[in-house]
XYZ file of C-alpha atoms in Angstrom:
728
model
C -19.382 29.141 -6.457
C -19.154 28.263 -2.789
C -16.339 25.982 -1.653
C -15.185 25.531 1.918
C -12.181 23.837 3.421
C -13.096 20.429 4.806
C -12.687 20.029 8.512
C -10.621 17.710 10.601
C -10.525 18.637 14.284
C -6.833 18.200 14.864
C -5.552 21.419 16.367
C -6.363 20.541 19.971
C -5.078 16.980 19.610
C -1.799 18.156 18.111
C -1.318 20.785 20.818
C -1.911 18.163 23.521
C 0.481 15.740 21.842
C 3.148 18.434 21.545
C 2.749 19.450 25.181
C 3.061 15.817 26.325
C 6.181 15.367 24.187
C 7.812 18.545 25.451
C 7.012 17.652 29.054
C 8.599 14.235 28.558
C 11.722 15.745 27.016
C 11.990 18.309 29.780
C 11.789 15.525 32.355
C 14.734 13.890 30.604
C 16.705 17.124 30.722
C 16.426 17.730 26.954
C 15.453 21.298 26.133
C 14.567 22.208 22.537
C 17.259 24.109 20.658
C 17.419 25.613 17.205
C 19.072 23.087 14.857
C 22.707 23.291 13.801
C 23.867 22.321 10.331
C 24.899 18.922 11.727
C 21.452 18.445 13.278
C 19.909 18.825 9.813
C 21.887 15.769 8.700
C 19.944 13.662 11.208
C 16.337 14.404 10.234
C 13.987 11.782 8.781
C 10.811 12.201 6.742
C 7.511 10.315 6.671
C 5.189 9.831 3.680
C 2.757 7.604 1.824
C 0.437 6.469 4.635
C -2.195 3.944 3.505
C -5.030 2.435 5.503
C -5.576 -1.303 5.149
C -8.801 -2.497 3.471
C -10.022 -3.897 6.800
C -9.393 -0.491 8.423
C -7.132 -1.814 11.186
C -3.571 -0.938 10.200
C -1.542 1.702 8.404
C 1.555 1.204 6.294
C 3.777 4.215 5.662
C 7.290 5.055 4.537
C 10.104 6.586 6.587
C 13.177 7.923 4.827
C 16.297 7.679 6.957
C 18.383 10.771 7.612
C 21.238 11.970 5.428
C 23.714 10.735 8.042
C 22.150 7.254 7.781
C 22.176 7.126 3.968
C 18.648 8.372 3.158
C 17.179 4.971 2.253
C 13.405 4.513 2.643
C 11.751 1.681 4.589
C 8.191 0.610 5.328
C 6.607 0.815 8.779
C 3.348 -0.535 10.181
C 1.110 0.840 12.929
C -2.368 -0.078 14.189
C -5.071 2.571 14.138
C -5.587 2.107 17.866
C -1.956 3.056 18.502
C -0.827 6.517 19.481
C -0.582 8.400 22.747
C -1.843 5.269 24.542
C 1.531 3.673 23.863
C 1.495 1.289 20.878
C 4.352 2.376 18.610
C 4.872 1.573 14.957
C 7.252 -1.181 13.910
C 9.613 -1.292 10.966
C 8.588 -3.838 8.333
C 11.356 -3.816 5.742
C 15.131 -3.649 5.854
C 17.627 -3.324 3.030
C 20.764 -5.373 2.367
C 24.026 -3.467 2.625
C 24.359 -3.245 -1.160
C 21.013 -1.452 -1.532
C 21.188 2.293 -0.917
C 17.607 3.087 -1.942
C 15.388 0.966 0.266
C 11.731 0.095 -0.276
C 8.968 2.249 -1.743
C 5.520 2.352 -3.379
C 3.744 0.250 -0.756
C 0.213 -1.041 -1.403
C -2.115 -3.337 0.549
C -3.399 -6.634 -0.762
C -7.209 -6.533 -0.952
C -7.501 -9.017 1.937
C -5.175 -6.920 4.194
C -2.931 -9.948 4.679
C 0.060 -8.756 2.676
C 1.842 -5.634 1.494
C 3.325 -5.097 -1.934
C 6.314 -2.834 -2.493
C 9.130 -2.019 -4.907
C 12.829 -2.439 -4.167
C 15.982 -2.475 -6.257
C 17.715 -5.791 -5.770
C 20.537 -6.916 -8.035
C 20.240 -5.314 -11.472
C 16.528 -4.480 -11.515
C 13.729 -2.864 -9.545
C 11.429 -5.698 -8.491
C 7.899 -6.037 -7.137
C 7.714 -7.852 -3.769
C 4.862 -9.304 -1.718
C 5.324 -9.429 2.060
C 2.852 -11.647 4.008
C 2.052 -10.130 7.393
C 1.445 -13.510 9.020
C 5.174 -14.221 8.790
C 7.815 -15.140 6.253
C 10.100 -13.288 3.890
C 9.107 -10.796 1.238
C 9.233 -12.645 -2.088
C 9.900 -11.004 -5.454
C 7.773 -11.652 -8.508
C 9.643 -13.084 -11.485
C 8.493 -10.506 -14.018
C 9.945 -10.988 -17.482
C 8.964 -9.956 -20.986
C 10.186 -10.784 -24.450
C 11.922 -7.581 -25.585
C 10.122 -5.708 -28.348
C 13.109 -3.463 -29.012
C 16.756 -4.336 -29.606
C 18.647 -1.343 -30.930
C 21.732 -3.468 -31.520
C 19.845 -5.134 -34.397
C 18.276 -1.994 -35.801
C 19.161 -0.700 -39.280
C 22.097 1.656 -38.947
C 23.409 0.050 -35.778
C 27.169 -0.405 -35.711
C 27.942 -3.764 -37.389
C 30.131 -6.452 -35.835
C 33.749 -6.750 -36.875
C 34.439 -8.520 -40.171
C 35.926 -11.575 -38.505
C 32.978 -11.869 -36.125
C 30.488 -11.547 -38.971
C 32.253 -14.281 -40.913
C 32.491 -16.756 -38.049
C 29.071 -16.278 -36.447
C 25.847 -16.843 -38.395
C 22.976 -14.421 -37.970
C 20.710 -15.196 -35.051
C 17.274 -16.418 -35.998
C 15.896 -17.729 -32.712
C 13.416 -15.606 -30.738
C 14.842 -13.396 -28.012
C 14.798 -14.818 -24.508
C 12.499 -13.151 -21.948
C 14.292 -10.539 -19.864
C 13.638 -9.187 -16.377
C 12.027 -5.771 -16.283
C 12.650 -2.737 -14.104
C 9.195 -2.180 -12.618
C 8.248 1.470 -12.941
C 4.890 1.127 -11.213
C 2.073 -1.293 -10.478
C -1.550 -1.533 -9.401
C -3.370 -4.511 -7.843
C -7.078 -4.733 -8.677
C -9.522 -4.323 -5.747
C -10.661 -7.953 -6.055
C -7.072 -9.233 -6.068
C -7.465 -11.014 -9.416
C -5.317 -8.759 -11.578
C -1.912 -7.151 -11.475
C -1.125 -4.195 -13.726
C 2.556 -3.402 -14.195
C 4.279 -0.776 -16.269
C 7.940 -0.919 -17.196
C 10.383 0.383 -19.743
C 11.585 -2.019 -22.422
C 14.521 -3.940 -20.950
C 18.060 -3.534 -22.200
C 19.017 -6.529 -24.316
C 22.353 -8.383 -24.191
C 23.202 -6.904 -27.573
C 22.578 -3.389 -26.333
C 24.670 -4.035 -23.237
C 27.459 -5.358 -25.429
C 27.371 -2.256 -27.642
C 27.403 -0.010 -24.604
C 30.393 -1.836 -23.158
C 32.160 -1.396 -26.502
C 31.293 2.334 -26.356
C 29.112 2.116 -29.447
C 26.734 4.399 -27.608
C 25.839 7.374 -29.777
C 22.533 8.976 -28.780
C 20.105 9.980 -31.519
C 18.169 12.677 -29.705
C 14.383 12.252 -29.651
C 14.580 8.963 -31.549
C 14.492 6.620 -28.558
C 12.725 3.365 -29.412
C 12.381 1.962 -25.890
C 8.961 2.600 -24.402
C 7.251 2.312 -21.016
C 4.509 -0.258 -21.622
C 1.525 -1.557 -19.678
C 1.187 -5.262 -18.881
C -1.508 -7.325 -17.153
C -1.227 -10.605 -15.281
C -3.860 -12.777 -13.602
C -3.361 -13.451 -9.885
C -4.245 -16.464 -7.756
C -5.903 -16.078 -4.322
C -2.519 -16.516 -2.609
C -1.004 -13.639 -4.587
C 0.980 -15.784 -7.010
C 0.713 -15.049 -10.721
C -1.489 -17.272 -12.853
C 0.696 -17.063 -15.957
C 3.065 -14.368 -17.131
C 2.746 -10.728 -18.083
C 0.596 -9.954 -21.133
C 1.216 -6.800 -23.147
C -1.814 -4.516 -23.440
C -2.728 -2.296 -26.330
C -2.391 0.955 -24.367
C -0.193 3.435 -26.162
C 3.203 4.071 -24.537
C 4.583 5.833 -22.528
C 2.381 5.057 -19.537
C 2.918 6.863 -16.216
C -0.033 5.757 -14.064
C -2.982 3.352 -13.957
C -6.023 3.234 -11.629
C -8.422 0.288 -11.285
C -12.208 0.615 -11.344
C -14.019 -0.466 -8.133
C -15.355 -3.570 -9.913
C -11.844 -4.529 -11.128
C -13.136 -4.896 -14.697
C -11.545 -1.761 -16.168
C -8.357 0.196 -15.849
C -7.842 3.918 -16.401
C -4.372 4.477 -17.876
C -2.661 7.830 -18.416
C 0.111 8.195 -20.980
C 2.561 10.707 -22.397
C 3.987 10.472 -25.927
C 7.651 9.473 -26.191
C 10.667 11.510 -27.206
C 9.739 14.733 -25.437
C 6.730 15.388 -27.645
C 5.146 17.188 -24.709
C 7.713 19.960 -25.115
C 6.007 20.926 -28.383
C 2.514 20.979 -26.871
C 0.594 19.090 -24.167
C -0.044 15.598 -25.471
C -1.116 13.354 -22.584
C -3.936 10.852 -23.127
C -6.370 8.875 -21.001
C -7.363 5.316 -21.903
C -9.975 2.836 -20.695
C -8.872 -0.768 -20.769
C -11.285 -3.653 -20.147
C -9.769 -6.812 -18.647
C -11.892 -8.776 -21.114
C -10.162 -7.081 -24.064
C -6.718 -5.829 -22.941
C -5.565 -5.446 -26.535
C -8.406 -3.038 -27.387
C -8.190 0.053 -25.143
C -10.461 3.010 -25.802
C -9.032 6.538 -25.851
C -11.051 9.105 -23.858
C -10.878 11.818 -26.463
C -12.535 14.533 -24.358
C -9.952 14.316 -21.556
C -7.621 17.328 -21.929
C -4.063 16.742 -23.112
C -2.856 18.274 -19.827
C -4.276 15.418 -17.712
C -1.892 14.161 -15.030
C -1.690 11.291 -12.542
C -4.291 12.353 -9.971
C -7.539 10.492 -10.744
C -10.334 8.593 -8.964
C -13.338 6.406 -9.848
C -16.866 6.834 -8.551
C -18.208 3.917 -6.485
C -20.487 2.767 -9.317
C -17.670 2.954 -11.874
C -19.627 5.337 -14.108
C -17.472 8.443 -13.613
C -13.909 9.525 -13.051
C -12.464 12.654 -11.465
C -9.088 13.845 -12.723
C -6.711 16.785 -12.587
C -5.796 18.863 -15.650
C -4.811 22.403 -16.621
C -7.401 25.123 -16.052
C -8.997 26.499 -19.252
C -8.216 30.022 -18.062
C -5.078 31.741 -19.340
C -2.577 30.740 -16.668
C 0.903 29.213 -16.405
C 1.240 25.471 -17.089
C 0.622 23.714 -13.790
C -2.390 25.778 -12.707
C -4.740 22.820 -12.486
C -8.243 22.076 -11.356
C -10.426 19.022 -10.939
C -12.796 17.680 -13.612
C -15.411 14.922 -13.680
C -16.268 12.790 -16.717
C -19.087 10.322 -17.309
C -17.586 7.209 -18.878
C -18.761 5.220 -21.881
C -20.644 2.031 -21.067
C -18.922 -1.336 -21.510
C -21.021 -1.819 -24.642
C -19.839 1.502 -26.019
C -16.262 0.565 -25.188
C -16.658 -2.656 -27.137
C -17.686 -0.564 -30.112
C -14.824 1.866 -29.538
C -17.265 4.734 -29.125
C -15.914 8.122 -28.129
C -16.799 9.857 -24.878
C -20.536 10.562 -24.566
C -20.016 13.796 -22.654
C -17.458 16.517 -22.082
C -15.666 16.865 -18.737
C -17.301 19.093 -16.124
C -15.266 21.646 -14.220
C -15.583 21.144 -10.458
C -13.483 24.098 -9.270
C -14.485 27.003 -11.520
C -14.104 30.242 -9.566
C -12.162 28.634 -6.730
C -9.914 31.223 -5.056
C -7.130 28.753 -4.354
C -5.503 25.962 -6.295
C -5.423 22.199 -6.535
C -3.038 20.786 -3.947
C -0.906 17.698 -3.492
C -2.367 14.201 -3.466
C -5.189 12.212 -5.009
C -8.881 13.101 -5.240
C -11.353 10.743 -3.569
C -14.884 9.975 -4.753
C -16.990 9.868 -1.583
C -19.822 7.425 -1.008
C -22.422 10.190 -1.459
C -21.107 11.054 -4.938
C -19.121 14.119 -3.943
C -15.400 14.464 -4.633
C -12.830 15.263 -1.977
C -9.958 17.267 -3.469
C -6.657 18.398 -1.937
C -6.282 22.168 -2.222
C -3.943 25.039 -1.473
C -5.376 28.337 -0.275
C -2.637 30.862 0.274
C -0.223 29.513 2.871
C -2.640 26.767 3.967
C -3.110 23.242 2.621
C -6.304 21.304 3.160
C -9.168 19.712 1.247
C -12.517 20.700 -0.234
C -15.620 18.608 -0.705
C -17.050 19.171 -4.184
C -20.460 18.297 -5.565
C -20.660 17.455 -9.249
C -22.982 20.433 -9.744
C -20.291 22.798 -8.430
C -21.597 23.356 -4.896
C -19.973 22.227 -1.652
C -20.822 21.382 1.931
C -18.840 23.592 4.343
C -16.826 21.890 7.068
C -14.690 23.765 9.608
C -10.896 23.542 9.610
C -8.378 25.036 12.036
C -5.317 23.276 10.660
C -2.642 25.276 8.797
C -1.320 22.271 6.878
C -3.232 19.081 6.178
C -1.855 16.757 3.500
C -2.090 13.142 2.411
C -5.812 12.801 3.156
C -6.620 9.196 2.203
C -8.985 6.344 2.935
C -9.465 2.664 2.092
C -11.824 1.298 -0.592
C -14.797 1.053 1.795
C -13.968 4.406 3.434
C -14.065 2.917 6.936
C -11.340 5.269 8.175
C -9.317 8.318 7.199
C -5.645 9.260 7.371
C -3.908 12.595 7.004
C -0.774 14.414 8.129
C -1.000 17.677 10.031
C 1.862 20.087 10.675
C 2.575 23.742 11.235
C 5.477 26.098 11.746
C 5.518 25.337 15.469
C 4.887 21.576 15.423
C 6.336 18.703 13.350
C 4.323 16.374 11.089
C 1.818 14.160 12.911
C 0.058 11.190 11.304
C -3.645 11.326 12.183
C -6.467 8.791 12.011
C -10.228 9.189 12.307
C -13.006 6.657 11.806
C -15.016 9.184 9.781
C -14.283 12.150 7.586
C -14.292 15.229 9.795
C -13.545 13.266 12.961
C -11.007 14.293 15.577
C -7.361 13.374 15.118
C -6.033 10.242 16.800
C -2.272 10.750 16.595
C -0.642 7.466 15.576
C 2.573 6.275 17.199
C 5.023 6.930 14.363
C 8.801 7.037 14.940
C 10.488 10.307 15.879
C 11.747 12.203 12.844
C 14.446 14.007 14.839
C 16.834 12.488 17.395
C 16.527 15.575 19.599
C 13.871 18.216 20.306
C 14.139 21.233 18.016
C 13.015 24.712 18.944
C 10.355 26.256 16.737
C 8.873 29.703 16.233
C 5.293 30.221 15.103
C 5.156 32.195 11.883
C 2.998 35.262 11.459
C 0.913 35.701 8.310
C 1.268 39.294 7.121
C -0.264 41.256 4.231
C 0.733 44.295 2.205
C -0.338 46.106 -0.953
C 1.448 46.611 -4.254
C 0.078 47.785 -7.598
C -3.506 46.951 -6.749
C -2.880 43.484 -5.320
C -2.837 42.193 -1.769
C 0.300 40.144 -1.192
C 0.840 37.638 1.615
C 3.977 36.486 3.343
C 5.144 34.468 6.320
C 7.320 36.251 8.889
C 9.445 34.471 11.485
C 11.227 36.426 14.212
C 13.993 35.056 16.456
C 13.398 35.287 20.223
C 15.934 38.116 20.609
C 14.017 40.435 18.245
C 12.499 43.161 20.430
C 11.663 46.818 20.127
C 15.045 47.609 21.651
C 16.990 45.047 19.616
C 16.587 45.013 15.848
C 17.774 41.909 14.020
C 18.945 41.242 10.442
C 16.283 40.252 7.922
C 16.579 37.434 5.366
C 14.125 37.756 2.468
C 13.750 34.217 1.107
C 12.008 33.742 -2.269
C 10.303 30.465 -3.191
C 10.818 28.414 -6.368
C 8.500 28.407 -9.321
C 7.483 31.034 -10.337
C 4.412 28.862 -9.784
C 5.252 27.927 -6.203
C 4.318 29.236 -2.781
C 5.454 29.307 0.813
C 3.159 27.266 3.042
C 2.876 27.369 6.813
C 4.807 24.119 7.252
C 7.160 22.769 9.857
C 10.595 23.786 8.562
C 13.858 23.000 10.411
C 15.724 25.069 7.802
C 13.864 28.132 9.045
C 14.801 27.157 12.613
C 18.425 26.876 11.498
C 18.373 30.479 10.221
C 16.449 31.758 13.243
C 19.082 30.184 15.462
C 21.591 32.634 14.031
C 19.462 35.556 15.152
C 17.999 36.388 11.745
C 14.374 37.165 10.947
C 12.914 35.537 7.832
C 10.343 36.967 5.417
C 8.891 34.497 2.926
C 6.707 36.399 0.436
C 4.217 34.942 -2.036
C 4.390 37.524 -4.840
C 2.105 37.621 -7.872
C 2.620 34.474 -9.909
C 2.502 32.261 -6.800
C 0.176 29.264 -6.609
C -2.683 28.893 -4.146
C -4.347 32.238 -4.883
C -6.348 31.420 -8.011
C -5.614 31.409 -11.732
C -5.708 35.198 -12.149
C -3.102 35.781 -9.440
C -0.913 32.996 -10.843
C -1.013 34.685 -14.257
C -0.301 38.195 -12.956
C 3.430 38.009 -13.780
C 2.859 37.037 -17.412
C 5.736 38.444 -19.490
C 6.898 40.335 -16.402
C 9.443 38.172 -14.570
C 11.581 40.441 -12.430
C 9.034 43.256 -12.757
C 6.034 43.651 -10.478
C 6.776 40.317 -8.790
C 10.111 41.794 -7.704
C 8.325 44.956 -6.530
C 5.863 42.805 -4.541
C 8.827 41.343 -2.671
C 10.469 44.693 -2.038
C 7.169 46.136 -0.807
C 6.989 43.244 1.659
C 10.471 44.035 2.928
C 9.402 47.660 3.393
C 6.306 46.572 5.333
C 8.374 44.423 7.683
C 10.978 47.140 8.234
C 8.215 49.587 9.074
C 6.351 47.435 11.595
C 8.791 44.919 13.076
C 12.134 45.046 14.910
C 14.402 44.369 11.935
C 17.456 46.351 10.865
C 17.004 47.909 7.374
C 20.789 48.152 7.066
C 21.228 44.408 7.573
C 19.039 42.775 4.946
C 19.902 39.836 2.692
C 18.037 37.975 -0.059
C 18.244 34.301 -0.875
C 16.365 31.869 -3.060
C 16.597 28.675 -5.061
C 15.440 28.049 -8.653
C 12.973 30.895 -9.350
C 14.050 32.236 -5.967
C 17.629 32.164 -7.267
C 16.474 33.927 -10.421
C 14.817 36.636 -8.313
C 18.050 36.945 -6.336
C 19.778 37.556 -9.679
C 17.288 40.311 -10.488
C 17.919 41.902 -7.094
C 21.648 41.936 -7.831
C 21.106 44.270 -10.773
C 18.127 46.283 -9.505
C 18.872 47.368 -5.924
C 21.693 47.954 -3.464
C 19.477 47.564 -0.383
C 20.727 44.058 0.374
C 24.115 43.488 1.958
C 24.348 39.906 0.663
C 22.529 37.811 -1.937
C 22.490 34.009 -2.203
C 21.302 32.474 -5.484
C 20.759 28.725 -5.783
C 20.367 27.057 -9.214
C 19.056 30.231 -10.887
C 17.845 31.197 -14.332
C 20.227 33.936 -15.462
C 19.873 34.120 -19.255
C 16.456 33.238 -20.719
C 17.994 32.515 -24.122
C 20.549 29.920 -23.053
C 18.178 28.580 -20.383
C 15.452 27.996 -22.953
C 17.809 26.129 -25.252
C 19.389 23.844 -22.656
C 16.775 23.207 -19.950
C 14.715 20.019 -19.702
C 11.337 21.054 -21.064
C 10.540 24.565 -22.316
C 6.720 24.518 -22.461
C 6.514 26.175 -19.058
C 8.779 29.085 -19.982
C 7.070 29.559 -23.339
C 3.903 30.708 -21.590
C 5.739 33.533 -19.821
C 7.508 35.238 -22.727
C 7.084 33.153 -25.898
C 9.850 31.905 -28.165
C 12.838 34.002 -27.066
C 14.214 34.475 -30.603
C 10.830 35.924 -31.619
C 10.500 38.076 -28.479
C 14.089 39.171 -28.029
C 13.430 42.321 -25.996
C 10.983 40.556 -23.664
C 13.281 37.606 -23.035
C 16.327 39.807 -22.408
C 14.396 42.155 -20.077
C 13.396 39.093 -18.040
C 16.976 37.799 -17.804
C 18.902 38.718 -14.623
C 22.033 38.860 -16.762
C 20.671 42.024 -18.408
C 21.260 43.940 -15.167
C 24.628 42.436 -14.294
C 26.523 45.595 -15.244
C 24.862 47.350 -12.275
C 25.827 44.643 -9.777
C 27.664 45.613 -6.597
C 26.250 43.392 -3.828
C 28.282 40.368 -2.645
C 26.765 37.402 -4.500
C 26.996 33.670 -3.723
C 25.980 31.088 -6.357
C 25.129 27.512 -5.308
C 24.752 25.021 -8.165
C 24.455 21.283 -8.863
C 26.691 20.110 -11.680
C 24.102 17.590 -12.960
C 21.193 20.047 -12.912
C 18.969 19.613 -15.990
C 16.224 22.004 -14.822
C 18.407 25.106 -14.531
C 21.701 23.872 -15.956
C 25.162 24.610 -14.637
C 25.823 27.099 -17.421
C 23.336 29.547 -15.902
C 25.377 30.011 -12.737
C 28.604 30.016 -14.752
C 27.305 32.872 -16.916
C 26.471 34.995 -13.885
C 29.765 34.153 -12.196
C 31.784 35.170 -15.242
C 29.822 38.390 -15.749
C 30.125 39.541 -12.134
C 33.764 38.484 -11.857
C 34.745 40.386 -14.982
C 33.063 43.616 -13.885
C 34.730 43.357 -10.490
C 31.628 42.592 -8.388
C 32.203 40.353 -5.335
C 30.996 36.892 -6.398
C 31.528 33.286 -5.328
C 30.460 30.097 -7.119
C 30.249 26.669 -5.440
C 29.225 23.618 -7.490
C 28.339 20.118 -6.345
C 29.144 16.989 -8.403
C 26.321 14.534 -9.225
C 23.632 16.875 -7.886
C 20.458 17.566 -9.868
C 18.105 20.480 -9.237
C 15.704 19.207 -6.582
C 18.037 16.825 -4.733
C 20.613 19.547 -4.010
C 17.924 21.866 -2.642
C 16.506 19.119 -0.447
C 19.928 18.326 0.955
C 20.666 21.951 1.800
C 17.258 22.509 3.408
C 17.675 19.522 5.725
C 15.735 16.773 3.959
C 17.312 13.319 3.636
C 19.884 13.122 0.844
C 22.114 10.276 -0.390
C 24.940 12.821 -0.653
C 26.308 12.845 2.902
C 28.064 16.232 2.936
C 26.775 18.477 0.157
C 23.884 19.868 2.202
C 26.126 20.384 5.208
C 28.680 22.233 3.071
C 26.019 24.371 1.393
C 24.481 25.435 4.695
C 27.888 26.251 6.152
C 28.856 28.383 3.164
C 25.531 30.227 3.163
C 25.773 31.058 6.857
C 29.413 32.137 6.649
C 28.639 34.313 3.614
C 25.631 35.965 5.243
C 27.353 36.439 8.564
C 30.395 38.045 6.963
C 28.400 40.474 4.842
C 25.666 41.300 7.337
C 28.276 41.816 10.078
C 25.905 40.045 12.439
C 28.822 38.765 14.458
C 27.142 35.520 15.468
C 29.468 33.169 13.633
C 28.371 30.013 11.862
C 27.228 27.133 14.020
C 28.974 23.790 13.562
C-alpha cells in the first residue's frame, strides 16, 4: 500500500514569520532566553480552531497561563489577518466566580453566531453568542429526571416522624436543569443534539447532605443520554428536549450532511469496557428519534473520530487495528450505510467496514478525519516523530503530496471545504495557526495572540537512530549551546509516557528549561512506541522493562559515543510509563547519577487492582494472578533490592491512572533498604493535570508545577554535580 504525507507548504512561511518576530523583539531590546521555572507559569496554549461556514473567520480557544488561573476563552480572527496586521480579538470573558472559562465552540450554519459551553451557577450550560452584537444567552435546557436514587428500593428511608407526618409524593417530578456534556448543531440549523448525564434530584441532594451517600460500585443508575430539540431560524428552540432511543452512555454525535440522520457513539455504563471493548455506533433518523439502528459491523473499539461522506452514504471512523497490538493502536475504516428504507426496517449493516490504512508504517494521529469532495478521506497521522495527514482512497491507494513540516495538527475545514486550517510547530518555533484557501496551499499565518509574554530561546532537535536487537530505534537529541568537543555536558535521558506514546518534534518550553541549565536531552522512542506501525507497537508484548529498556540504554550509548556529553553525568527521568521505566533503571543499572520518577507503575499486581481501567495492561501480561512470574518480572519493585541511585518520586494524591500507592510502595522499599529516596506528593492532582503543570502547560493549581520543576532541578543538580544551581 502506498500512502504519502499530505503537503502544506508552511516551512518557508513559518521561518519568515519567526524571523520577523525575532527582529521586532531585538529592536525592542528583548533577546530570547531559555525559560525559568517562573516563566513556565506564564505560558498560554491555543486549540480548537474552526473555520466559519462562509469561510471568512476562525474561532479558536486560548487557555490562560497558570499564573492567570488557566481558564479558557474564545477568540476570533479573520482569514485575511496575519502578518499584514489584523490581530485576533477575544470574544468571551468569564465572571470572577468562574474558574473554567468557555469551551467547545461551534459555528451556527449561517456564520452569524457561535455556540459554546460554560459553567455558570450550578450547571454547565450551552450558550449562543450573536456576532452582530449583544450578550451570549444560555439555553434553558431541562429534562424530567428518569432516575431518582433517593426513591429506589433499598434507599435509606426517612425518619419515623418524617414518614408519619409527610404523605408519599405522587406528583410527577419537576424538570431539572442538565449539565451539558456535549452538543451538535445540524448543518441546516434545524436541529440541536445534546447529551447530558441524568441530573441530580432534590432527594438525592438531600441524601448527600445527610451523608447517606454509600456507593454501590458498578451499579450506577444515572446515564448520559442523547436528546434532540428543534430549532427556529433565529437559534431559539422550538419546544423542549426530547429523549431519543439511543442506548446510554453516549460520548459523541455527528450529523449527516443532509441533517436527516445522526451518528451516535456510545459506551456501556458501569465500566463494562474494562471487561472487554463494548462501544457501539448508532444511526438515528430525525423522523424517528425513538428508533435508532445499531451498526452491528462497527467494531466495539470504535471511538469519537468519525466523518460522513458528502452524499451521506458512507462514514469513516477510527477503531482498533485487527492486528495483535496494544489497545489504542488504531486505524481508519470506511462503512457503507444502510439506506433510510433499510433503517426503517431496522436492517443490519449491508457491508463490513473496509480498512483504509492496512500496511501503513505509522499510526493514526490526533484529530478528526475529513471526507473530501472527491470521495477520499483525509486522516491525521503520526509517522515517527512527525505529525501530519494522509489522503486515503477507499480502495487503499493515495495521492502523494509533499510535506516539509515536522508537526502539523488540527487540520480542519468547513462544510463546503472553502478553506483549511492547521497548526504548525517544531522544536525551534512555537505553534502557528495557518490558513489556506485550498488543501495543499501555502500557509497564511493568522494573527493569534502571543502564547508567551517574552521571547524564549529554542534549540532545534536532531533526529538520531541506533540499532538494538534487530530494530532501528529513533530518538530526539537536544544539545545546549555550551556543548562542544572541548566541553562535555550532562545528559538527561527522558522517557515518554505510554508505553504506547512517542516523542514528537514539537515546540517544548520544558525542554528549553532543561537546556537552560546546561543539560543535553535524549528523548528515545523505544519499541512499544506509537507512530511506527502495529508491529513495532507490539514489540514489547510481555516484556516491559526488557528490550524496551535496552533500546533506551543503547540510545544513551550512541549519544555518549558521538556527541559531547559526559558519561559520568547522566540522569534518567520520566512520567507515567516513563516513571515506570525510571523505576526499572533504579534496579537494573548504576550508570545514572540521579533518577526522577513521576506517577510510575511500580507493582503490576497492586496497580492492576487499583487503577482506573485494566484492559490496556491485560494485553501486555494477562491477568497477573494467572501470570505471576510475568507480572512480577515486569514490576520495577522486583529489582528494588538492587537500588543504589538517588531516586526522586513525584506523585499526585488524586491520581486514578497510576494511584498514589505505587509511589508509596517504591518509597517504602527504597527507604527500608537504605537507598537515597525522596517522595513529594501534590494534593488534588490527578495523573495528567500534574504532568501538564510541571511541563509548563496551563494548570489551575498555581504552584504545584513550579514546585515540581524546582525540586527536579535541585535534585538533578545536586546529584550530577553540574554546579549550575536551580534557576528561580
